[in-house]
Structures are given as structure tokens and as C-alpha cells.
Amino acid sequence: MFLWNAAHALKSVPWLKKGFPYLAIIAGCFIISIGLELFLLPNQVTTGGITGVSILVSHMTEMKLSLLLFLFNLPFITYTVRPKAIRLPFVIPLVVVGIFTYLFHPVAALVDEPLAAALFGGTCLGIGSGIVLRYGGRFDEPESAVKRLPQFGRTKASIIIFMINIAILIMAGAVFGVQQAVYSILAHSLAYCMIEAGFSGLTPYKRFLVRSKEISSLQHVTSHTFHIRWISTAEDNTAFCIVHRADVPFMRERLKALDPNVQIKSSLEYTKESAM
């Protein structure tokens, strides 16, 4: 909570308010780079996605991880984001992660135990990626690119990415050994789980998008009955619902009971789709 309150204090300073998202994205890139260069790569632990492929190729070819991350992420970001929607937050992670990983490369690993490396590296990678996403950046997003292909729906894209990640982790076992593959699976799973923590800011409250033709009625009923806070969006028939994490399942049920056709998405999922 201290970090969350400190972030809000910084955003209240007028001259920092406009630049805060960029500073936050850079901070997220810094955390990602620590996880990669000071934990995962030196201990031969990888993850799935573009990051995992970059670590494997870096190990096999001795090319700089910073260069590989830039080269492998560039086509996915340029394809995923609509040309008119490309803006500075999309470009910052592509460049800054490369710079930080290049600077951290000569630094000695913080741990030499693969289990600790998987735990700390996966946590850093997930939290850093979540922060980048929260403030409008993009990093390691192959799933969004696959979803844009006309022959794949969202469900098929998720299955394809899952299978690709499995193949990457199996390849990690072939390159680094079975034991390292187990640690890599742990790092990948932890990174995936910690994205939400980085995105939500580690607060006890969670925000999710509600789309319904009866959005006004839903807002009125839940605000007066359950004292729920809502935030309007630029889209018609949509709003963000903010509730305590423990009340999320209950509120989802109540909203579906009030409107069986309601669509509910996590704010993280909505953020990823908004740039597609």
C-alpha cells in the first residue's frame, strides 16, 4: 500500500501528472530487465512467449538478449497495434527493456540457485509486464497478434499460444536440462499470475469492464444496494465496476442475475483488446 499511496502522491504533482505514465512504464521495464538479466538468464531459467524464445536463442547463439528482445517483439507490436493507434507508450518498452538488459548484462546474478531465480525472476517479469500494460505499453504480446489473424478466433488463439508456450518450455528442457525446464515452468506460471498484481497496483480493489444495454439500471441498483463505485467510459453501454477483490465473484453473479446478457471482462483483458 505504501507504493500505491506514493504513486498517487506523485500523480498529484501537476508537472509530474502528465509524465507519470511514461515514468511508470520505464519503471516496469526496469523491473522486467532485473528479472531477465539478474535472475533468469544467468541461471538458465526461461519462460514462455517471446521472452522465452529470446532467452533460448541468446543461450544458443551468444547474441545479446537486449537485441533479440527488440527484434522479436518489434513485428508483433507493429502488427498488433493499429497504425493510427501507435503512440509513445507502445515504443518505450521496446527500446527501454533492450537498454536496461544491455546495461545489466555485465552485472553478476543476484542468486545462483535456480529455484530462487525462478521465483524472483518470474515475479519481476510478471509485475513489470503488468505495470507496462497498466499505463498503455506493450511487451511480449504474441497472443494479441494471433487474435487479429482472420482464421483464428479468440479461443483458438489462446489454445495456439498455450501450445507454443508448452513447446518453448519443452525446448528449454532439451537445451538446459529437465530440472531447468521444471524451474522454467514455475517461472512462467508465476510471471503469468503476477501480471494482474502489477496491473492492478497491488490494491485490495479490482476493476472490471461491464458492457450491457441496461448499464444505467445496473449502475443504479448496485450503487444504492451494494454501494458499488462505477467509472464511465468513452464507449456506449459500458462502464468500469470497482469492487473489493473478495466481492468480485458475488458481484459477477449479481450483475448476471440482473442482466443475463451482460458482458464482463477484467480491466487487464480490456486493455489488451483496446489496442487491437
PDB file of C-alpha atoms in Angstrom, residues 21-257:
ATOM      1  CA  PRO A  21       2.597   7.122 -17.166  1.00  0.00           C
ATOM      2  CA  TYR A  22       5.906   7.251 -19.029  1.00  0.00           C
ATOM      3  CA  LEU A  23       7.889   7.065 -15.778  1.00  0.00           C
ATOM      4  CA  ALA A  24       5.750   4.105 -14.680  1.00  0.00           C
ATOM      5  CA  ILE A  25       6.354   2.275 -17.974  1.00  0.00           C
ATOM      6  CA  ILE A  26      10.106   2.857 -17.623  1.00  0.00           C
ATOM      7  CA  ALA A  27       9.934   1.533 -14.041  1.00  0.00           C
ATOM      8  CA  GLY A  28       8.106  -1.565 -15.313  1.00  0.00           C
ATOM      9  CA  CYS A  29      10.790  -2.072 -17.964  1.00  0.00           C
ATOM     10  CA  PHE A  30      13.449  -1.750 -15.247  1.00  0.00           C
ATOM     11  CA  ILE A  31      11.770  -4.495 -13.185  1.00  0.00           C
ATOM     12  CA  ILE A  32      11.417  -6.749 -16.265  1.00  0.00           C
ATOM     13  CA  SER A  33      15.121  -6.328 -17.064  1.00  0.00           C
ATOM     14  CA  ILE A  34      16.146  -7.194 -13.499  1.00  0.00           C
ATOM     15  CA  GLY A  35      14.123 -10.395 -13.693  1.00  0.00           C
ATOM     16  CA  LEU A  36      15.672 -11.359 -17.024  1.00  0.00           C
ATOM     17  CA  GLU A  37      19.346 -10.450 -16.625  1.00  0.00           C
ATOM     18  CA  LEU A  38      19.885 -10.815 -12.878  1.00  0.00           C
ATOM     19  CA  PHE A  39      17.749 -13.895 -12.213  1.00  0.00           C
ATOM     20  CA  LEU A  40      16.537 -15.951 -15.187  1.00  0.00           C
ATOM     21  CA  LEU A  41      19.207 -15.794 -17.893  1.00  0.00           C
ATOM     22  CA  PRO A  42      22.292 -16.398 -15.661  1.00  0.00           C
ATOM     23  CA  ASN A  43      20.622 -19.446 -14.088  1.00  0.00           C
ATOM     24  CA  GLN A  44      19.449 -20.912 -17.409  1.00  0.00           C
ATOM     25  CA  VAL A  45      15.786 -20.484 -16.495  1.00  0.00           C
ATOM     26  CA  THR A  46      13.381 -19.313 -19.176  1.00  0.00           C
ATOM     27  CA  THR A  47       9.673 -18.611 -19.620  1.00  0.00           C
ATOM     28  CA  GLY A  48       7.196 -18.892 -22.462  1.00  0.00           C
ATOM     29  CA  GLY A  49       6.395 -16.279 -25.067  1.00  0.00           C
ATOM     30  CA  ILE A  50       8.786 -14.037 -26.945  1.00  0.00           C
ATOM     31  CA  THR A  51      10.901 -13.623 -23.823  1.00  0.00           C
ATOM     32  CA  GLY A  52      11.436 -17.370 -23.560  1.00  0.00           C
ATOM     33  CA  VAL A  53      12.401 -17.672 -27.217  1.00  0.00           C
ATOM     34  CA  SER A  54      14.820 -14.761 -26.800  1.00  0.00           C
ATOM     35  CA  ILE A  55      16.496 -16.408 -23.786  1.00  0.00           C
ATOM     36  CA  LEU A  56      16.902 -19.717 -25.642  1.00  0.00           C
ATOM     37  CA  VAL A  57      18.286 -18.093 -28.785  1.00  0.00           C
ATOM     38  CA  SER A  58      20.607 -15.910 -26.703  1.00  0.00           C
ATOM     39  CA  HIS A  59      21.992 -19.009 -24.970  1.00  0.00           C
ATOM     40  CA  MET A  60      22.451 -20.978 -28.197  1.00  0.00           C
ATOM     41  CA  THR A  61      23.897 -18.174 -30.337  1.00  0.00           C
ATOM     42  CA  GLU A  62      25.526 -15.969 -27.659  1.00  0.00           C
ATOM     43  CA  MET A  63      23.723 -12.971 -29.136  1.00  0.00           C
ATOM     44  CA  LYS A  64      22.778 -10.197 -26.735  1.00  0.00           C
ATOM     45  CA  LEU A  65      19.404 -10.725 -25.106  1.00  0.00           C
ATOM     46  CA  SER A  66      18.686  -6.997 -25.498  1.00  0.00           C
ATOM     47  CA  LEU A  67      18.979  -7.216 -29.299  1.00  0.00           C
ATOM     48  CA  LEU A  68      16.858 -10.363 -29.536  1.00  0.00           C
ATOM     49  CA  LEU A  69      14.068  -8.899 -27.388  1.00  0.00           C
ATOM     50  CA  PHE A  70      13.938  -5.873 -29.680  1.00  0.00           C
ATOM     51  CA  LEU A  71      13.983  -7.890 -32.915  1.00  0.00           C
ATOM     52  CA  PHE A  72      11.424 -10.487 -31.802  1.00  0.00           C
ATOM     53  CA  ASN A  73       8.978  -8.023 -30.176  1.00  0.00           C
ATOM     54  CA  LEU A  74       9.040  -5.473 -32.996  1.00  0.00           C
ATOM     55  CA  PRO A  75       6.965  -7.389 -35.604  1.00  0.00           C
ATOM     56  CA  PHE A  76       4.347  -8.454 -33.053  1.00  0.00           C
ATOM     57  CA  ILE A  77       3.831  -4.939 -31.721  1.00  0.00           C
ATOM     58  CA  THR A  78       3.673  -3.364 -35.186  1.00  0.00           C
ATOM     59  CA  TYR A  79       1.177  -5.988 -36.357  1.00  0.00           C
ATOM     60  CA  THR A  80      -0.972  -5.996 -33.207  1.00  0.00           C
ATOM     61  CA  VAL A  81      -1.473  -2.245 -32.859  1.00  0.00           C
ATOM     62  CA  ARG A  82      -3.491  -0.325 -35.417  1.00  0.00           C
ATOM     63  CA  PRO A  83      -1.208   2.081 -37.343  1.00  0.00           C
ATOM     64  CA  LYS A  84      -3.192   5.141 -36.243  1.00  0.00           C
ATOM     65  CA  ALA A  85      -3.094   3.938 -32.614  1.00  0.00           C
ATOM     66  CA  ILE A  86       0.685   3.623 -32.372  1.00  0.00           C
ATOM     67  CA  ARG A  87       1.968   6.084 -29.785  1.00  0.00           C
ATOM     68  CA  LEU A  88       4.907   6.621 -27.468  1.00  0.00           C
ATOM     69  CA  PRO A  89       3.849   4.155 -24.694  1.00  0.00           C
ATOM     70  CA  PHE A  90       3.964   1.322 -27.261  1.00  0.00           C
ATOM     71  CA  VAL A  91       7.503   2.204 -28.309  1.00  0.00           C
ATOM     72  CA  ILE A  92       9.031   2.824 -24.862  1.00  0.00           C
ATOM     73  CA  PRO A  93       9.106  -0.838 -23.667  1.00  0.00           C
ATOM     74  CA  LEU A  94      10.545  -1.998 -26.984  1.00  0.00           C
ATOM     75  CA  VAL A  95      13.526   0.330 -26.580  1.00  0.00           C
ATOM     76  CA  VAL A  96      13.910   0.683 -22.812  1.00  0.00           C
ATOM     77  CA  VAL A  97      13.847  -3.053 -21.993  1.00  0.00           C
ATOM     78  CA  GLY A  98      16.619  -3.511 -24.546  1.00  0.00           C
ATOM     79  CA  ILE A  99      18.674  -0.715 -22.992  1.00  0.00           C
ATOM     80  CA  PHE A 100      18.259  -1.982 -19.421  1.00  0.00           C
ATOM     81  CA  THR A 101      19.031  -5.609 -20.310  1.00  0.00           C
ATOM     82  CA  TYR A 102      22.132  -4.432 -22.149  1.00  0.00           C
ATOM     83  CA  LEU A 103      23.282  -2.427 -19.100  1.00  0.00           C
ATOM     84  CA  PHE A 104      22.525  -5.275 -16.662  1.00  0.00           C
ATOM     85  CA  HIS A 105      24.241  -7.950 -18.758  1.00  0.00           C
ATOM     86  CA  PRO A 106      27.736  -7.482 -17.215  1.00  0.00           C
ATOM     87  CA  VAL A 107      26.289  -7.429 -13.676  1.00  0.00           C
ATOM     88  CA  ALA A 108      26.618 -10.637 -11.650  1.00  0.00           C
ATOM     89  CA  ALA A 109      23.457 -12.630 -10.938  1.00  0.00           C
ATOM     90  CA  LEU A 110      21.774 -11.813  -7.634  1.00  0.00           C
ATOM     91  CA  VAL A 111      21.246 -15.518  -6.855  1.00  0.00           C
ATOM     92  CA  ASP A 112      22.895 -18.709  -8.076  1.00  0.00           C
ATOM     93  CA  GLU A 113      20.098 -21.083  -7.053  1.00  0.00           C
ATOM     94  CA  PRO A 114      17.712 -21.933  -9.941  1.00  0.00           C
ATOM     95  CA  LEU A 115      14.659 -22.238  -7.672  1.00  0.00           C
ATOM     96  CA  ALA A 116      15.221 -18.760  -6.208  1.00  0.00           C
ATOM     97  CA  ALA A 117      15.944 -17.430  -9.693  1.00  0.00           C
ATOM     98  CA  ALA A 118      12.643 -18.843 -10.982  1.00  0.00           C
ATOM     99  CA  LEU A 119      10.695 -17.349  -8.064  1.00  0.00           C
ATOM    100  CA  PHE A 120      12.252 -13.888  -8.127  1.00  0.00           C
ATOM    101  CA  GLY A 121      12.700 -13.735 -11.904  1.00  0.00           C
ATOM    102  CA  GLY A 122       9.128 -14.803 -12.638  1.00  0.00           C
ATOM    103  CA  THR A 123       7.783 -12.331 -10.094  1.00  0.00           C
ATOM    104  CA  CYS A 124       9.794  -9.440 -11.547  1.00  0.00           C
ATOM    105  CA  LEU A 125       8.809 -10.331 -15.102  1.00  0.00           C
ATOM    106  CA  GLY A 126       5.092 -10.543 -14.242  1.00  0.00           C
ATOM    107  CA  ILE A 127       4.884  -7.404 -12.110  1.00  0.00           C
ATOM    108  CA  GLY A 128       6.944  -5.384 -14.578  1.00  0.00           C
ATOM    109  CA  SER A 129       4.778  -6.506 -17.511  1.00  0.00           C
ATOM    110  CA  GLY A 130       1.625  -5.661 -15.550  1.00  0.00           C
ATOM    111  CA  ILE A 131       2.867  -2.133 -14.841  1.00  0.00           C
ATOM    112  CA  VAL A 132       3.728  -1.640 -18.504  1.00  0.00           C
ATOM    113  CA  LEU A 133       0.247  -2.775 -19.557  1.00  0.00           C
ATOM    114  CA  ARG A 134      -1.475  -0.627 -16.921  1.00  0.00           C
ATOM    115  CA  TYR A 135      -0.037   2.560 -18.359  1.00  0.00           C
ATOM    116  CA  GLY A 136      -0.613   1.767 -22.019  1.00  0.00           C
ATOM    117  CA  GLY A 137       2.583  -0.032 -23.034  1.00  0.00           C
ATOM    118  CA  ARG A 138       3.004  -3.391 -24.716  1.00  0.00           C
ATOM    119  CA  PHE A 139       5.602  -6.121 -24.152  1.00  0.00           C
ATOM    120  CA  ASP A 140       5.677  -9.805 -25.160  1.00  0.00           C
ATOM    121  CA  GLU A 141       2.205  -9.848 -26.734  1.00  0.00           C
ATOM    122  CA  PRO A 142       2.079 -12.658 -29.326  1.00  0.00           C
ATOM    123  CA  GLU A 143      -1.461 -13.646 -28.327  1.00  0.00           C
ATOM    124  CA  SER A 144      -2.862 -10.264 -29.390  1.00  0.00           C
ATOM    125  CA  ALA A 145      -1.213 -10.659 -32.791  1.00  0.00           C
ATOM    126  CA  VAL A 146      -2.608 -14.174 -33.300  1.00  0.00           C
ATOM    127  CA  LYS A 147      -6.117 -12.981 -32.364  1.00  0.00           C
ATOM    128  CA  ARG A 148      -6.002 -10.496 -35.240  1.00  0.00           C
ATOM    129  CA  LEU A 149      -5.482 -13.250 -37.810  1.00  0.00           C
ATOM    130  CA  PRO A 150      -8.840 -13.800 -39.569  1.00  0.00           C
ATOM    131  CA  GLN A 151      -8.634 -17.603 -39.417  1.00  0.00           C
ATOM    132  CA  PHE A 152      -8.311 -17.661 -35.623  1.00  0.00           C
ATOM    133  CA  GLY A 153     -10.919 -16.697 -33.051  1.00  0.00           C
ATOM    134  CA  ARG A 154     -10.033 -15.611 -29.535  1.00  0.00           C
ATOM    135  CA  THR A 155     -10.451 -19.126 -28.142  1.00  0.00           C
ATOM    136  CA  LYS A 156      -8.331 -20.719 -30.861  1.00  0.00           C
ATOM    137  CA  ALA A 157      -5.659 -18.036 -30.394  1.00  0.00           C
ATOM    138  CA  SER A 158      -5.401 -18.793 -26.677  1.00  0.00           C
ATOM    139  CA  ILE A 159      -5.049 -22.516 -27.376  1.00  0.00           C
ATOM    140  CA  ILE A 160      -2.378 -21.878 -30.025  1.00  0.00           C
ATOM    141  CA  ILE A 161      -0.363 -19.633 -27.704  1.00  0.00           C
ATOM    142  CA  PHE A 162      -0.694 -22.220 -24.916  1.00  0.00           C
ATOM    143  CA  MET A 163       0.675 -24.938 -27.206  1.00  0.00           C
ATOM    144  CA  ILE A 164       3.523 -22.670 -28.360  1.00  0.00           C
ATOM    145  CA  ASN A 165       4.460 -21.942 -24.754  1.00  0.00           C
ATOM    146  CA  ILE A 166       4.472 -25.670 -23.996  1.00  0.00           C
ATOM    147  CA  ALA A 167       6.774 -26.222 -26.986  1.00  0.00           C
ATOM    148  CA  ILE A 168       9.107 -23.450 -25.769  1.00  0.00           C
ATOM    149  CA  LEU A 169       9.298 -24.965 -22.287  1.00  0.00           C
ATOM    150  CA  ILE A 170       9.934 -28.443 -23.749  1.00  0.00           C
ATOM    151  CA  MET A 171      12.704 -26.930 -25.841  1.00  0.00           C
ATOM    152  CA  ALA A 172      14.101 -25.390 -22.658  1.00  0.00           C
ATOM    153  CA  GLY A 173      14.308 -28.892 -21.245  1.00  0.00           C
ATOM    154  CA  ALA A 174      16.218 -30.066 -24.319  1.00  0.00           C
ATOM    155  CA  VAL A 175      18.636 -27.129 -24.132  1.00  0.00           C
ATOM    156  CA  PHE A 176      19.072 -26.613 -20.380  1.00  0.00           C
ATOM    157  CA  GLY A 177      18.017 -30.000 -18.970  1.00  0.00           C
ATOM    158  CA  VAL A 178      14.877 -31.434 -17.397  1.00  0.00           C
ATOM    159  CA  GLN A 179      15.474 -29.830 -13.994  1.00  0.00           C
ATOM    160  CA  GLN A 180      15.830 -26.371 -15.538  1.00  0.00           C
ATOM    161  CA  ALA A 181      12.658 -26.989 -17.546  1.00  0.00           C
ATOM    162  CA  VAL A 182      10.756 -27.552 -14.289  1.00  0.00           C
ATOM    163  CA  TYR A 183      12.101 -24.268 -12.916  1.00  0.00           C
ATOM    164  CA  SER A 184      11.167 -22.605 -16.212  1.00  0.00           C
ATOM    165  CA  ILE A 185       7.573 -23.824 -15.901  1.00  0.00           C
ATOM    166  CA  LEU A 186       7.493 -22.381 -12.379  1.00  0.00           C
ATOM    167  CA  ALA A 187       8.882 -19.032 -13.579  1.00  0.00           C
ATOM    168  CA  HIS A 188       6.406 -18.891 -16.477  1.00  0.00           C
ATOM    169  CA  SER A 189       3.412 -19.704 -14.250  1.00  0.00           C
ATOM    170  CA  LEU A 190       4.460 -17.174 -11.629  1.00  0.00           C
ATOM    171  CA  ALA A 191       5.029 -14.458 -14.247  1.00  0.00           C
ATOM    172  CA  TYR A 192       1.569 -15.095 -15.701  1.00  0.00           C
ATOM    173  CA  CYS A 193      -0.076 -14.830 -12.272  1.00  0.00           C
ATOM    174  CA  MET A 194       1.849 -11.706 -11.243  1.00  0.00           C
ATOM    175  CA  ILE A 195       0.816  -9.697 -14.331  1.00  0.00           C
ATOM    176  CA  GLU A 196      -2.517  -8.984 -12.636  1.00  0.00           C
ATOM    177  CA  ALA A 197      -0.716  -7.845  -9.472  1.00  0.00           C
ATOM    178  CA  GLY A 198       1.416  -5.396 -11.438  1.00  0.00           C
ATOM    179  CA  PHE A 199      -1.550  -4.195 -13.472  1.00  0.00           C
ATOM    180  CA  SER A 200      -3.905  -3.619 -10.522  1.00  0.00           C
ATOM    181  CA  GLY A 201      -1.265  -1.873  -8.428  1.00  0.00           C
ATOM    182  CA  LEU A 202      -1.449  -4.370  -5.545  1.00  0.00           C
ATOM    183  CA  THR A 203      -4.597  -2.694  -4.204  1.00  0.00           C
ATOM    184  CA  PRO A 204      -7.398  -4.587  -2.421  1.00  0.00           C
ATOM    185  CA  TYR A 205      -9.829  -3.398  -5.098  1.00  0.00           C
ATOM    186  CA  LYS A 206     -10.318  -4.767  -8.588  1.00  0.00           C
ATOM    187  CA  ARG A 207     -11.749  -3.048 -11.649  1.00  0.00           C
ATOM    188  CA  PHE A 208     -13.585  -4.871 -14.416  1.00  0.00           C
ATOM    189  CA  LEU A 209     -15.474  -3.721 -17.506  1.00  0.00           C
ATOM    190  CA  VAL A 210     -19.221  -4.228 -17.726  1.00  0.00           C
ATOM    191  CA  ARG A 211     -20.958  -3.995 -21.098  1.00  0.00           C
ATOM    192  CA  SER A 212     -24.753  -4.066 -21.139  1.00  0.00           C
ATOM    193  CA  LYS A 213     -27.722  -2.356 -22.785  1.00  0.00           C
ATOM    194  CA  GLU A 214     -29.070  -1.975 -19.252  1.00  0.00           C
ATOM    195  CA  ILE A 215     -25.882  -0.362 -17.920  1.00  0.00           C
ATOM    196  CA  SER A 216     -27.740   2.576 -16.347  1.00  0.00           C
ATOM    197  CA  SER A 217     -30.048   0.247 -14.463  1.00  0.00           C
ATOM    198  CA  LEU A 218     -27.137  -1.917 -13.314  1.00  0.00           C
ATOM    199  CA  GLN A 219     -25.277   1.126 -12.053  1.00  0.00           C
ATOM    200  CA  HIS A 220     -28.315   2.453 -10.215  1.00  0.00           C
ATOM    201  CA  VAL A 221     -29.215  -0.821  -8.492  1.00  0.00           C
ATOM    202  CA  THR A 222     -25.700  -1.845  -7.440  1.00  0.00           C
ATOM    203  CA  SER A 223     -24.688   1.662  -6.357  1.00  0.00           C
ATOM    204  CA  HIS A 224     -27.651   2.026  -3.999  1.00  0.00           C
ATOM    205  CA  THR A 225     -27.854  -1.577  -2.799  1.00  0.00           C
ATOM    206  CA  PHE A 226     -24.177  -2.545  -2.529  1.00  0.00           C
ATOM    207  CA  HIS A 227     -22.524   0.908  -2.600  1.00  0.00           C
ATOM    208  CA  ILE A 228     -20.510  -0.046  -5.669  1.00  0.00           C
ATOM    209  CA  ARG A 229     -18.392   2.580  -7.401  1.00  0.00           C
ATOM    210  CA  TRP A 230     -18.619   2.958 -11.184  1.00  0.00           C
ATOM    211  CA  ILE A 231     -16.446   4.811 -13.704  1.00  0.00           C
ATOM    212  CA  SER A 232     -17.856   5.789 -17.095  1.00  0.00           C
ATOM    213  CA  THR A 233     -16.009   5.040 -20.342  1.00  0.00           C
ATOM    214  CA  ALA A 234     -16.000   6.626 -23.793  1.00  0.00           C
ATOM    215  CA  GLU A 235     -17.959   3.650 -25.194  1.00  0.00           C
ATOM    216  CA  ASP A 236     -21.746   3.416 -25.133  1.00  0.00           C
ATOM    217  CA  ASN A 237     -23.341   0.930 -22.719  1.00  0.00           C
ATOM    218  CA  THR A 238     -20.053   0.285 -20.894  1.00  0.00           C
ATOM    219  CA  ALA A 239     -18.582   1.241 -17.525  1.00  0.00           C
ATOM    220  CA  PHE A 240     -15.923   0.059 -15.110  1.00  0.00           C
ATOM    221  CA  CYS A 241     -17.133  -1.515 -11.874  1.00  0.00           C
ATOM    222  CA  ILE A 242     -14.783  -1.237  -8.878  1.00  0.00           C
ATOM    223  CA  VAL A 243     -15.214  -3.714  -6.022  1.00  0.00           C
ATOM    224  CA  HIS A 244     -13.135  -5.356  -3.318  1.00  0.00           C
ATOM    225  CA  ARG A 245     -11.319  -8.450  -4.579  1.00  0.00           C
ATOM    226  CA  ALA A 246     -13.226 -10.690  -2.180  1.00  0.00           C
ATOM    227  CA  ASP A 247     -16.554  -9.449  -3.598  1.00  0.00           C
ATOM    228  CA  VAL A 248     -15.751  -9.969  -7.299  1.00  0.00           C
ATOM    229  CA  PRO A 249     -17.436 -13.426  -7.674  1.00  0.00           C
ATOM    230  CA  PHE A 250     -20.547 -12.211  -5.822  1.00  0.00           C
ATOM    231  CA  MET A 251     -20.818  -9.045  -7.922  1.00  0.00           C
ATOM    232  CA  ARG A 252     -20.388 -11.000 -11.171  1.00  0.00           C
ATOM    233  CA  GLU A 253     -23.303 -13.232 -10.138  1.00  0.00           C
ATOM    234  CA  ARG A 254     -25.488 -10.263  -9.202  1.00  0.00           C
ATOM    235  CA  LEU A 255     -24.828  -8.494 -12.497  1.00  0.00           C
ATOM    236  CA  LYS A 256     -25.653 -11.638 -14.483  1.00  0.00           C
ATOM    237  CA  ALA A 257     -28.827 -12.084 -12.435  1.00  0.00           C
TER     238      ALA A 257
END
